[in-house]
mmCIF file of C-alpha atoms in Angstrom:
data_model
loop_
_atom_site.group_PDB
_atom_site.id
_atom_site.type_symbol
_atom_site.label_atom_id
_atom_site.label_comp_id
_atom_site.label_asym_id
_atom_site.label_seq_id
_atom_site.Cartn_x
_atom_site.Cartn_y
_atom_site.Cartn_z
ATOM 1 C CA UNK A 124 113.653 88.626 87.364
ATOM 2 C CA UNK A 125 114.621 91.870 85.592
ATOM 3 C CA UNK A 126 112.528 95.227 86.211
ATOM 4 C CA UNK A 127 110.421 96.258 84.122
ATOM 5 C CA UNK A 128 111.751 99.631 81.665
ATOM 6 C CA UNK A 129 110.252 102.692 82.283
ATOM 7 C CA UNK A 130 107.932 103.988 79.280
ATOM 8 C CA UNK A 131 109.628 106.801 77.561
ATOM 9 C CA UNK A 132 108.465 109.598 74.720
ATOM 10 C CA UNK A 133 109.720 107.001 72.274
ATOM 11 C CA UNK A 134 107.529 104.512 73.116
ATOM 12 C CA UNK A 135 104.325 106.576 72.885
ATOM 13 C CA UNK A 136 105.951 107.706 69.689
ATOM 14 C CA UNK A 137 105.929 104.460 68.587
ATOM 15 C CA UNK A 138 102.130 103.448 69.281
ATOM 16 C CA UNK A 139 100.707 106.338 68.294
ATOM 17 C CA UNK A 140 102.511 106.099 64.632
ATOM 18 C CA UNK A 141 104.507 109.498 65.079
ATOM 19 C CA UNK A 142 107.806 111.425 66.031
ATOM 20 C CA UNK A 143 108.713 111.717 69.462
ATOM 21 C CA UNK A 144 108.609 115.221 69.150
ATOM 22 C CA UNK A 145 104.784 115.528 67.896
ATOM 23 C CA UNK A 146 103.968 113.601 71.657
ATOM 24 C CA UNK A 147 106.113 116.229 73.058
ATOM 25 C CA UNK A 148 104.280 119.303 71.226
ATOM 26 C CA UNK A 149 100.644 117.072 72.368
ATOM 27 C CA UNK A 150 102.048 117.037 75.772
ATOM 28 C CA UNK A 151 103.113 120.429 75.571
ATOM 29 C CA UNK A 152 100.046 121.859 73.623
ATOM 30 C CA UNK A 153 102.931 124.166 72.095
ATOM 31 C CA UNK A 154 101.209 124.317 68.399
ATOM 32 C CA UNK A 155 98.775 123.249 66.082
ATOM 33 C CA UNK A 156 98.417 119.343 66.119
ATOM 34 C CA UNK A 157 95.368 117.749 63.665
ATOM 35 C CA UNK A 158 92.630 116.253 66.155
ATOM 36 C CA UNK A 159 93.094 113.175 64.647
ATOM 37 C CA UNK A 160 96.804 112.715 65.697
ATOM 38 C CA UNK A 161 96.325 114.596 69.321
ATOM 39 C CA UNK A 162 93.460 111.778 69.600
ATOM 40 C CA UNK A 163 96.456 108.881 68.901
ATOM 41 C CA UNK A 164 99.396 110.379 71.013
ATOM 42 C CA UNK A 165 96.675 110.951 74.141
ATOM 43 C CA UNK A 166 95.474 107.342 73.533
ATOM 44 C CA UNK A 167 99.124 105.919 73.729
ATOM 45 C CA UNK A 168 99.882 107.528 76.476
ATOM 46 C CA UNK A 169 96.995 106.319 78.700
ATOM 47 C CA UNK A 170 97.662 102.540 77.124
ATOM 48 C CA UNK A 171 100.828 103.164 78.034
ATOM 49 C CA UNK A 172 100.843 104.779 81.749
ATOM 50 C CA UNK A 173 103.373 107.666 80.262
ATOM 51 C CA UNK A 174 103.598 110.250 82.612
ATOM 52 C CA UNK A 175 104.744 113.688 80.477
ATOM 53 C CA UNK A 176 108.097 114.940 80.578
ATOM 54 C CA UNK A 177 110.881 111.941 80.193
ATOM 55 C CA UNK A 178 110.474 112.022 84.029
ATOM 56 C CA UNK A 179 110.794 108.129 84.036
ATOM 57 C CA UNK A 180 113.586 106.823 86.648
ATOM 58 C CA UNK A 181 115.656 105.694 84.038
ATOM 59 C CA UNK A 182 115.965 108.993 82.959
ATOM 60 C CA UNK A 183 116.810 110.796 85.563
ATOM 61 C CA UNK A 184 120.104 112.080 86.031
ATOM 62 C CA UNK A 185 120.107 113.089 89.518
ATOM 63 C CA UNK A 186 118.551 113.669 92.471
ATOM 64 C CA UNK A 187 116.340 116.824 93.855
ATOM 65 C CA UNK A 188 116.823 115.938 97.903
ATOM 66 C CA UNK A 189 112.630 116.158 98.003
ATOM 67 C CA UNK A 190 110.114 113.783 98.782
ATOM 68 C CA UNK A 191 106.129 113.923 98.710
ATOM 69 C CA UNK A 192 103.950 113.490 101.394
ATOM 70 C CA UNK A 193 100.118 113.204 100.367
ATOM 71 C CA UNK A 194 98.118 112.881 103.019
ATOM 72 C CA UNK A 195 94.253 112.751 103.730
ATOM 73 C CA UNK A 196 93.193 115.464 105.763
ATOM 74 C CA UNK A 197 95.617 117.621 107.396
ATOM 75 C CA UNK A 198 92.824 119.466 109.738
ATOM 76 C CA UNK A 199 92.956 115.950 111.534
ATOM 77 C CA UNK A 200 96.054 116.427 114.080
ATOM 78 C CA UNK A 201 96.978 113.027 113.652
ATOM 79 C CA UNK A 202 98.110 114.651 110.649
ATOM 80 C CA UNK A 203 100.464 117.076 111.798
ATOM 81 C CA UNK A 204 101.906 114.860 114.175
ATOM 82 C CA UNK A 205 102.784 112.023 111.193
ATOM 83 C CA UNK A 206 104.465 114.965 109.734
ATOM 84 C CA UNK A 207 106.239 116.013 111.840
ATOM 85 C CA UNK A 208 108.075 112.805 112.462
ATOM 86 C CA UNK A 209 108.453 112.984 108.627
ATOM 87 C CA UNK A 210 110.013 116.358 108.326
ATOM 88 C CA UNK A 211 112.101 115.622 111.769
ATOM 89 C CA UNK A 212 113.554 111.890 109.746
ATOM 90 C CA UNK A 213 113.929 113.854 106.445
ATOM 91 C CA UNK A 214 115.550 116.998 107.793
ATOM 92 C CA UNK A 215 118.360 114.783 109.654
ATOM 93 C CA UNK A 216 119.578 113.863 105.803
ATOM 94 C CA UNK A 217 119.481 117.194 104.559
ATOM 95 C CA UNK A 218 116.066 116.201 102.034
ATOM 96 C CA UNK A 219 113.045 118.884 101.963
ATOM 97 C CA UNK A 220 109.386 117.716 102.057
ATOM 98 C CA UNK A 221 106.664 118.458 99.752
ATOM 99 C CA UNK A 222 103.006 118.337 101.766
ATOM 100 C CA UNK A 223 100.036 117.723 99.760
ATOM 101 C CA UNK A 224 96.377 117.105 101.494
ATOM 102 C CA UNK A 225 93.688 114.785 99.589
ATOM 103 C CA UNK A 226 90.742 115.277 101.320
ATOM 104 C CA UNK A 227 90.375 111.850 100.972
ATOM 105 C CA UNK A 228 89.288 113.043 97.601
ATOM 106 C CA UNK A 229 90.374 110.443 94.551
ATOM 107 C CA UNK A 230 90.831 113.011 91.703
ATOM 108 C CA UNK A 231 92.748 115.086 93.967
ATOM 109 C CA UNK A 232 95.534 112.483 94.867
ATOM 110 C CA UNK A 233 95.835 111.413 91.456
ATOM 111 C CA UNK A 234 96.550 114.598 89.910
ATOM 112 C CA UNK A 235 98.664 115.436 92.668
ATOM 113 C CA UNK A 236 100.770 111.988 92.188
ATOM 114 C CA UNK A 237 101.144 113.284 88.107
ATOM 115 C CA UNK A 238 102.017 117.219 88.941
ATOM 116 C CA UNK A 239 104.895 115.358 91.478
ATOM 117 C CA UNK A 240 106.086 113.080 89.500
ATOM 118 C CA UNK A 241 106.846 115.554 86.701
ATOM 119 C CA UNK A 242 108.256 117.644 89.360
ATOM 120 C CA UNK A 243 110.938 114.752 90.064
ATOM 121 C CA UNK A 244 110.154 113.585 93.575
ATOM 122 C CA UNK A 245 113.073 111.518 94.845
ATOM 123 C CA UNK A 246 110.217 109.333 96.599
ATOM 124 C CA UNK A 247 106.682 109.164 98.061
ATOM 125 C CA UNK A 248 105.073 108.902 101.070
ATOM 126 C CA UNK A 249 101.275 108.071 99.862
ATOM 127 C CA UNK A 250 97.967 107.973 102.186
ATOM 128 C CA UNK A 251 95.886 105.864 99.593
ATOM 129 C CA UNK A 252 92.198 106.531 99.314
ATOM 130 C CA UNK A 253 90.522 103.862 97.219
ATOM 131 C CA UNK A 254 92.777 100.715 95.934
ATOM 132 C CA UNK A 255 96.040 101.265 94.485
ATOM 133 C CA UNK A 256 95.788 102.615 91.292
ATOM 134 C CA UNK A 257 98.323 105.808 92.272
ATOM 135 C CA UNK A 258 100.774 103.678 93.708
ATOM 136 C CA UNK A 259 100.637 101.738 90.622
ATOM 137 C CA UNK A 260 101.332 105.402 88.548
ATOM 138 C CA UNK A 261 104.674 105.719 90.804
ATOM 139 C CA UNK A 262 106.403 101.922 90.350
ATOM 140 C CA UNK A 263 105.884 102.370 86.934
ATOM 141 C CA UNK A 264 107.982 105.078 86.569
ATOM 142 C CA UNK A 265 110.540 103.486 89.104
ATOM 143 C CA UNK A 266 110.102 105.597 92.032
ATOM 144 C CA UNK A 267 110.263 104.827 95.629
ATOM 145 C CA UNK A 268 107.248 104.384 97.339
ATOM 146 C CA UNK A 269 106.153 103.994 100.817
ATOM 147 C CA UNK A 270 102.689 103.543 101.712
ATOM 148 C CA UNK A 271 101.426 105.218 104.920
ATOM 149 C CA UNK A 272 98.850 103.926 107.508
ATOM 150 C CA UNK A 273 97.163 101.279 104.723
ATOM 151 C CA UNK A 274 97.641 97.934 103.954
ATOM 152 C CA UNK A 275 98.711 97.223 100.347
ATOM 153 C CA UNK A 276 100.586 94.382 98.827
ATOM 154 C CA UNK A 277 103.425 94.327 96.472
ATOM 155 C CA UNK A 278 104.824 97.673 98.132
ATOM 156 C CA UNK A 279 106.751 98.966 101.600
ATOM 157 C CA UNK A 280 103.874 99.977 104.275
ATOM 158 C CA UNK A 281 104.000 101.814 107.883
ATOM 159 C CA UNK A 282 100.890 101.417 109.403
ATOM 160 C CA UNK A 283 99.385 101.208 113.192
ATOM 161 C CA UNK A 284 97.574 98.398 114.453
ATOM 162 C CA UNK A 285 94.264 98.915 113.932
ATOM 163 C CA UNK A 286 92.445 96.040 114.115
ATOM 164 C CA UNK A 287 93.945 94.768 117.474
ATOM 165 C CA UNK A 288 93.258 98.617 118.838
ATOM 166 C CA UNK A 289 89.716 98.240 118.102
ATOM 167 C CA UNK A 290 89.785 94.907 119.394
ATOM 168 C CA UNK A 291 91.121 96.579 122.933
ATOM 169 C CA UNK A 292 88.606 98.879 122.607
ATOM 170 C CA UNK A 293 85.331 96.220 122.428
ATOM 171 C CA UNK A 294 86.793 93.908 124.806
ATOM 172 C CA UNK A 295 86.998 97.166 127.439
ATOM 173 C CA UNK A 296 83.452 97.729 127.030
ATOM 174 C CA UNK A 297 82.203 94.469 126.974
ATOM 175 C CA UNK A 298 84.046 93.863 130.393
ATOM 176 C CA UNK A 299 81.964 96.834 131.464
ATOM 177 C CA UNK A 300 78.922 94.964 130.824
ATOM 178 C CA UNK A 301 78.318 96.641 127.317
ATOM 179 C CA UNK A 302 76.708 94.571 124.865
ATOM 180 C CA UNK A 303 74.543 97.014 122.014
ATOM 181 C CA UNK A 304 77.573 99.094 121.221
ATOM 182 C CA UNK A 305 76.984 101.232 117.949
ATOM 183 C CA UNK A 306 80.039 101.438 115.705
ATOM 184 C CA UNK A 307 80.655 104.494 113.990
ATOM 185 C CA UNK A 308 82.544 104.275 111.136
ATOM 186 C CA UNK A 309 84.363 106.094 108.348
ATOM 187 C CA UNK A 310 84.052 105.358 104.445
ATOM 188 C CA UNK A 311 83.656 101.281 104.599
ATOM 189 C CA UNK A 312 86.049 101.232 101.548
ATOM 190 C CA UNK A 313 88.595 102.532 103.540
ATOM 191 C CA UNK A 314 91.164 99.748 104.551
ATOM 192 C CA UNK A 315 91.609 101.180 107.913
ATOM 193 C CA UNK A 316 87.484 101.303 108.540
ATOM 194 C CA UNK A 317 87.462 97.356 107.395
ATOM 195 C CA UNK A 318 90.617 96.687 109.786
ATOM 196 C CA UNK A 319 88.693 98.450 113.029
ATOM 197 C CA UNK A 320 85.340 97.034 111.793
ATOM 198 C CA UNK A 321 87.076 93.346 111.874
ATOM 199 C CA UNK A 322 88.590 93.736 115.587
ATOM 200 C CA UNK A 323 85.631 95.166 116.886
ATOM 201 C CA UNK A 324 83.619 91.693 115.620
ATOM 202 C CA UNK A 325 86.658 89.555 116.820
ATOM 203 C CA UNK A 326 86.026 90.444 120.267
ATOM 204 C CA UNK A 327 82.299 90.240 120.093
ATOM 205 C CA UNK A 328 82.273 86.874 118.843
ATOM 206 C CA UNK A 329 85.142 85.696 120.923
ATOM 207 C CA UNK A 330 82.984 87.086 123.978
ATOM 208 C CA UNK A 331 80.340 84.860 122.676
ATOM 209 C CA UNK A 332 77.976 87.830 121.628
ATOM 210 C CA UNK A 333 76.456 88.829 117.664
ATOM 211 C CA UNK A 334 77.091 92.434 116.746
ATOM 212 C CA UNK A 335 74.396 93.870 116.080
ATOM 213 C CA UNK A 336 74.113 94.815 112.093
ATOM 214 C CA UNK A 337 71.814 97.627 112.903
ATOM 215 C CA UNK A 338 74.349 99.730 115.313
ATOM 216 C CA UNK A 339 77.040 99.696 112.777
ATOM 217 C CA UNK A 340 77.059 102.715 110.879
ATOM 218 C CA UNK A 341 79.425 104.503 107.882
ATOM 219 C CA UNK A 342 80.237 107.969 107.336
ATOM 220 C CA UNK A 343 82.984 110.262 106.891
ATOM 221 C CA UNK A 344 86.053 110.693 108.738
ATOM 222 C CA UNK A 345 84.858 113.747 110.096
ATOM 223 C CA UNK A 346 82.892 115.861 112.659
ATOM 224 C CA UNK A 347 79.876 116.440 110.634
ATOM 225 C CA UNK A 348 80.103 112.605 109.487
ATOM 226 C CA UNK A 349 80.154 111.876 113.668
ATOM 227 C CA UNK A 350 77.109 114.062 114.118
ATOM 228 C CA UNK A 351 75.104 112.667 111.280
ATOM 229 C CA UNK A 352 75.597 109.109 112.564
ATOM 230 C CA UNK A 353 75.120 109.762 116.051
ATOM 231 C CA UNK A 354 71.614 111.287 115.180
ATOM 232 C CA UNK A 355 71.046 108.465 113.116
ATOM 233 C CA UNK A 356 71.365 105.903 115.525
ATOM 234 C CA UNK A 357 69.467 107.665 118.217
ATOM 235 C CA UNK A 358 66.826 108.032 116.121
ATOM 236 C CA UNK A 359 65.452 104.196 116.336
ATOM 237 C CA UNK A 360 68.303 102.740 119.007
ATOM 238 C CA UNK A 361 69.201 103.670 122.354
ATOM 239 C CA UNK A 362 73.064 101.967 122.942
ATOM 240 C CA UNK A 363 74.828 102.012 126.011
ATOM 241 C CA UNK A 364 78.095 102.366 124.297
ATOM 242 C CA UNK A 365 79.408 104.435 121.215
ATOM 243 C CA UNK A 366 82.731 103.418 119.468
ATOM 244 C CA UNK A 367 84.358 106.356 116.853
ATOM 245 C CA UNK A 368 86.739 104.799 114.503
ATOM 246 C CA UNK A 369 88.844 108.093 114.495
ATOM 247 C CA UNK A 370 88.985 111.014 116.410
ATOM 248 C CA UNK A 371 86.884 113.421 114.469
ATOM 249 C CA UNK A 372 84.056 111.342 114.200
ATOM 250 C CA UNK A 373 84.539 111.741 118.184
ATOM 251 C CA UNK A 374 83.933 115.372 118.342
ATOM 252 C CA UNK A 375 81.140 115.047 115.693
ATOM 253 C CA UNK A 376 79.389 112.499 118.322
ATOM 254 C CA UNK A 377 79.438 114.613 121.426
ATOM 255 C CA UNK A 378 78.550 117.478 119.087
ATOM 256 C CA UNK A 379 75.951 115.556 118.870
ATOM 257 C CA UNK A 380 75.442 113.898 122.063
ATOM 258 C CA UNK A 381 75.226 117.923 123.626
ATOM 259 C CA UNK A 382 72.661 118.743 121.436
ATOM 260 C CA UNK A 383 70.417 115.996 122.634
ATOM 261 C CA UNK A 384 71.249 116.708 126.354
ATOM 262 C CA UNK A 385 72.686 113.563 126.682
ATOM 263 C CA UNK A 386 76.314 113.275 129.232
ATOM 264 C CA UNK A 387 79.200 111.188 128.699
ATOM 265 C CA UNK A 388 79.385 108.692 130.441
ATOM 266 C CA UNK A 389 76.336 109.479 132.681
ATOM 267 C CA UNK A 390 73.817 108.734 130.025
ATOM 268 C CA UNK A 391 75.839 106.715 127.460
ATOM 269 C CA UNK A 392 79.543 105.527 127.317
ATOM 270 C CA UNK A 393 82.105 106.747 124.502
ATOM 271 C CA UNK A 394 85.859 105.505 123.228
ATOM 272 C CA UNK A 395 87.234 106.503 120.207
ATOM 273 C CA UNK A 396 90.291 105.797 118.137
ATOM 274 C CA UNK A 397 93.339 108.085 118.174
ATOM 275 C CA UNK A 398 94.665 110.236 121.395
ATOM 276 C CA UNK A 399 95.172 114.002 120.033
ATOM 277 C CA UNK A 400 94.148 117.633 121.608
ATOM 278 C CA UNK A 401 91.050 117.956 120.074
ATOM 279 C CA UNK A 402 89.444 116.040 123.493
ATOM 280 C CA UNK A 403 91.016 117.040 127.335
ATOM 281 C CA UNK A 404 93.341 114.642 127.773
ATOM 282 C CA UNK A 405 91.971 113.267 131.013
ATOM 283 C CA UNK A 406 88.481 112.338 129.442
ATOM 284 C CA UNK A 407 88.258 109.995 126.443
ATOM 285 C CA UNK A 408 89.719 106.490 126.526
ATOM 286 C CA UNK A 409 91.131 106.097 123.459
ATOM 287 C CA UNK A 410 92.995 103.244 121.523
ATOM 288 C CA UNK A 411 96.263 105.785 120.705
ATOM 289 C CA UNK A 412 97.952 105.284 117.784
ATOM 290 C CA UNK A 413 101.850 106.751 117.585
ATOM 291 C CA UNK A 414 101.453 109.335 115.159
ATOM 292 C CA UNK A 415 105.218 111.170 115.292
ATOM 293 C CA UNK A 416 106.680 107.526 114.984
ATOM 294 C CA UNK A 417 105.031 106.479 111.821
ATOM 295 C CA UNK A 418 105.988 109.078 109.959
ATOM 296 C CA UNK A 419 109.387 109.214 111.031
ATOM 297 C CA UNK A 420 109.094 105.578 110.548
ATOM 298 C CA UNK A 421 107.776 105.932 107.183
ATOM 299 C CA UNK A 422 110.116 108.614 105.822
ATOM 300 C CA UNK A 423 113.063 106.794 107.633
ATOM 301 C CA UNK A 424 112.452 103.710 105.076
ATOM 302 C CA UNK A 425 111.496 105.460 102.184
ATOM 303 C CA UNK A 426 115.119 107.787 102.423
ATOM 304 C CA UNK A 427 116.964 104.259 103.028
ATOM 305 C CA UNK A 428 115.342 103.074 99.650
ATOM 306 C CA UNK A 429 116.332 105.957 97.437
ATOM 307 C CA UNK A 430 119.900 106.247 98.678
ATOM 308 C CA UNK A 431 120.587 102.291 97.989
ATOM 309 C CA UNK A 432 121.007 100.885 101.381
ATOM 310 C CA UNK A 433 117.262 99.255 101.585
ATOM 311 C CA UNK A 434 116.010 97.711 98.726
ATOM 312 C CA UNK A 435 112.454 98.509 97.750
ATOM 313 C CA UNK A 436 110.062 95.381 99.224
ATOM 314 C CA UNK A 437 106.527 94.607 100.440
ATOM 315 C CA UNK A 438 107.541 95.246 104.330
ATOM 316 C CA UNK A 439 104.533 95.322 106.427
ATOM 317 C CA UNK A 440 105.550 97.602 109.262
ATOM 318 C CA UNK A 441 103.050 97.724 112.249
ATOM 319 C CA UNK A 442 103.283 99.805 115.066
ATOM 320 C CA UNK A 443 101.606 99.086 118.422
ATOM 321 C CA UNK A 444 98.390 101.009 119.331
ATOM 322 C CA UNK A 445 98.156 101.968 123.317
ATOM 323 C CA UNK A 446 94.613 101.218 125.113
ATOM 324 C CA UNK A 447 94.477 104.062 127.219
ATOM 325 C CA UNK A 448 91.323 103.825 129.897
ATOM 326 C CA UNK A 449 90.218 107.300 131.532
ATOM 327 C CA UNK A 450 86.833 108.573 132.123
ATOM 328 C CA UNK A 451 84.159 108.331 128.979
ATOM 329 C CA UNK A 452 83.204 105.142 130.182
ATOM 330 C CA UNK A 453 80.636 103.612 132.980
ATOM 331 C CA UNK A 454 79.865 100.010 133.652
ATOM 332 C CA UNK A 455 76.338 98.964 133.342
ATOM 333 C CA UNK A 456 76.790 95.737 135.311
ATOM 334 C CA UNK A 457 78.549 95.046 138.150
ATOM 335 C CA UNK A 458 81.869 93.988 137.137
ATOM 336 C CA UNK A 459 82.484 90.564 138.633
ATOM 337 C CA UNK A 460 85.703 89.639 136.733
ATOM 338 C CA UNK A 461 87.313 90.542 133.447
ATOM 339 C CA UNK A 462 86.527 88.537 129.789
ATOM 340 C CA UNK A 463 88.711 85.755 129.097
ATOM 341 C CA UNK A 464 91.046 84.448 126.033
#
């Protein structure tokens, strides 16, 4: 099946009744166009998916050796460690790297995807936020994408494990005895909250036990989003366990937890997603995801794409997550044997 062409000026031209170089004076704002007309050539262009500047792949007429990575929040030193890997795969091949943070905010990624596409990205290395409209924006103009720590279909993804992390995680506290464990969560529309959410339920029911709808809380991948939940849960609930579904939600939680004069794991238990410095190391038990090995995983595949020797695909690349048991955690029970498959 062929690919689909790239839209170009002349298109737009073309649905909006006019001469490719009135789009280009629209796009341009470089003198006086009627309302009337600027009101077709915009409309085109959104029917169409144009993005400005003939930067289309078919266009192109060489390459610029730089790739974007557009991440969500690069205070989060899982970050910096996926970037690293990235700028350590991409430096190897002699290709610079372009770092954009989101914020996990939705107008920010899209209008960086449209100021990096007209500044003729060889590729992208995208942290989607909510479905995959962006990623959309870049196959339609033909270039390389790789999609990093989310599942998508229809396009190349590096992600970690997370449901079968989480899934570590529950069945390690349930073996402690632990039964009214209170998730906390990040955004729920947030593939990777819905893939922690789902093993953390796996191993409940598996165990034989009903999560309890009234401990599982959302929030923002943050501290201030950990401290907000934690209060919120202590408010009507007293839990013998606390899960964070990333590691900043984690310090917001014993932010909290301090505040109350509560100890971990004297008073309550605590594991948490992702192994970084923001905890001493010999404290939290953490489900660790490999952070310098997806990007350089990521950027790896997305450099093998735009120099021809990997064709673009729908790859669903998982890497491993590491249960890693140290000392947040007490039993409540006497442990008389561990849960079975």
């Amino acid at each position: 099946m062929a690919k689909k062409r790239a839209t170009t000026i002349h298109d737009v031209a073309r649905r909006a009744g006019v001469a490719p170089i009135t789009v280009s004076r629209v796009i341009n704002n470089s003198s006086y166009i009627s309302a009337e007309t600027r009101a077709r050539v915009e409309a085109a262009i959104e029917e169409l998916h144009y993005v400005p500047n003939g930067l289309s792949r078919s266009l192109r007429s060489k390459k610029t050796n730089t790739i974007a990575l557009l991440v969500s929040d690069i205070t989060n030193p899982f970050w910096p460690a996926v970037t690293r890997g990235v700028e350590d795969a991409s430096s190897e091949r002699a290709v610079n790297v372009v770092l954009c943070n989101t914020d996990e905010n939705p107008e920010k990624l899209e209008n960086y995807v449209n100021v990096l596409l007209q500044r003729q990205m060889d590729g992208f290395l995208l942290v989607p936020i909510q479905g995959d409209a962006e990623v959309r924006t870049i196959q339609r103009q033909q270039v390389p994408i790789v999609v990093v720590d989310r599942l998508l279909p229809e396009v190349d993804v590096v992600r970690s494990d997370s449901e079968s992390g989480a899934y570590e995680l529950t069945r390690y506290l349930l073996e402690l005895g632990h039964r009214e464990i209170a998730m906390l969560c990040g955004p729920f529309e947030i593939i990777t909250t819905q893939q922690r959410l789902a093993g953390f339920r796996r191993a409940m029911q598996e165990a034989g036990f009903v999560p309890n709808e009234n401990l599982i809380f959302f929030g923002q991948y943050r501290p201030e989003g950990g401290y907000a939940m934690t209060m919120d849960v202590l408010k009507s609930a007293r839990p013998t366990a606390l899960f964070a579904v990333n590691n900043f939600i984690a310090a917001g939680v014993l932010s909290a937890l301090d505040e109350l004069g509560l100890r971990v794991p004297e008073d309550i238990s605590l594991v948490a997603f992702d192994d970084l410095p923001i905890f001493p190391r010999s404290f939290l038990t953490v489900a660790a995801q490999r952070p310098y090995e997806l990007g350089w995983r990521a950027a790896s595949l997305l450099l093998d794409i735009i120099d021809g020797s990997t064709k673009p695909a729908t790859r669903d690349t998982v890497l491993p997550v590491d249960l890693l048991v140290r000392d947040s955690c007490l039993p409540i029970v006497p442990a008389e044997g561990k849960l079975t498959t």
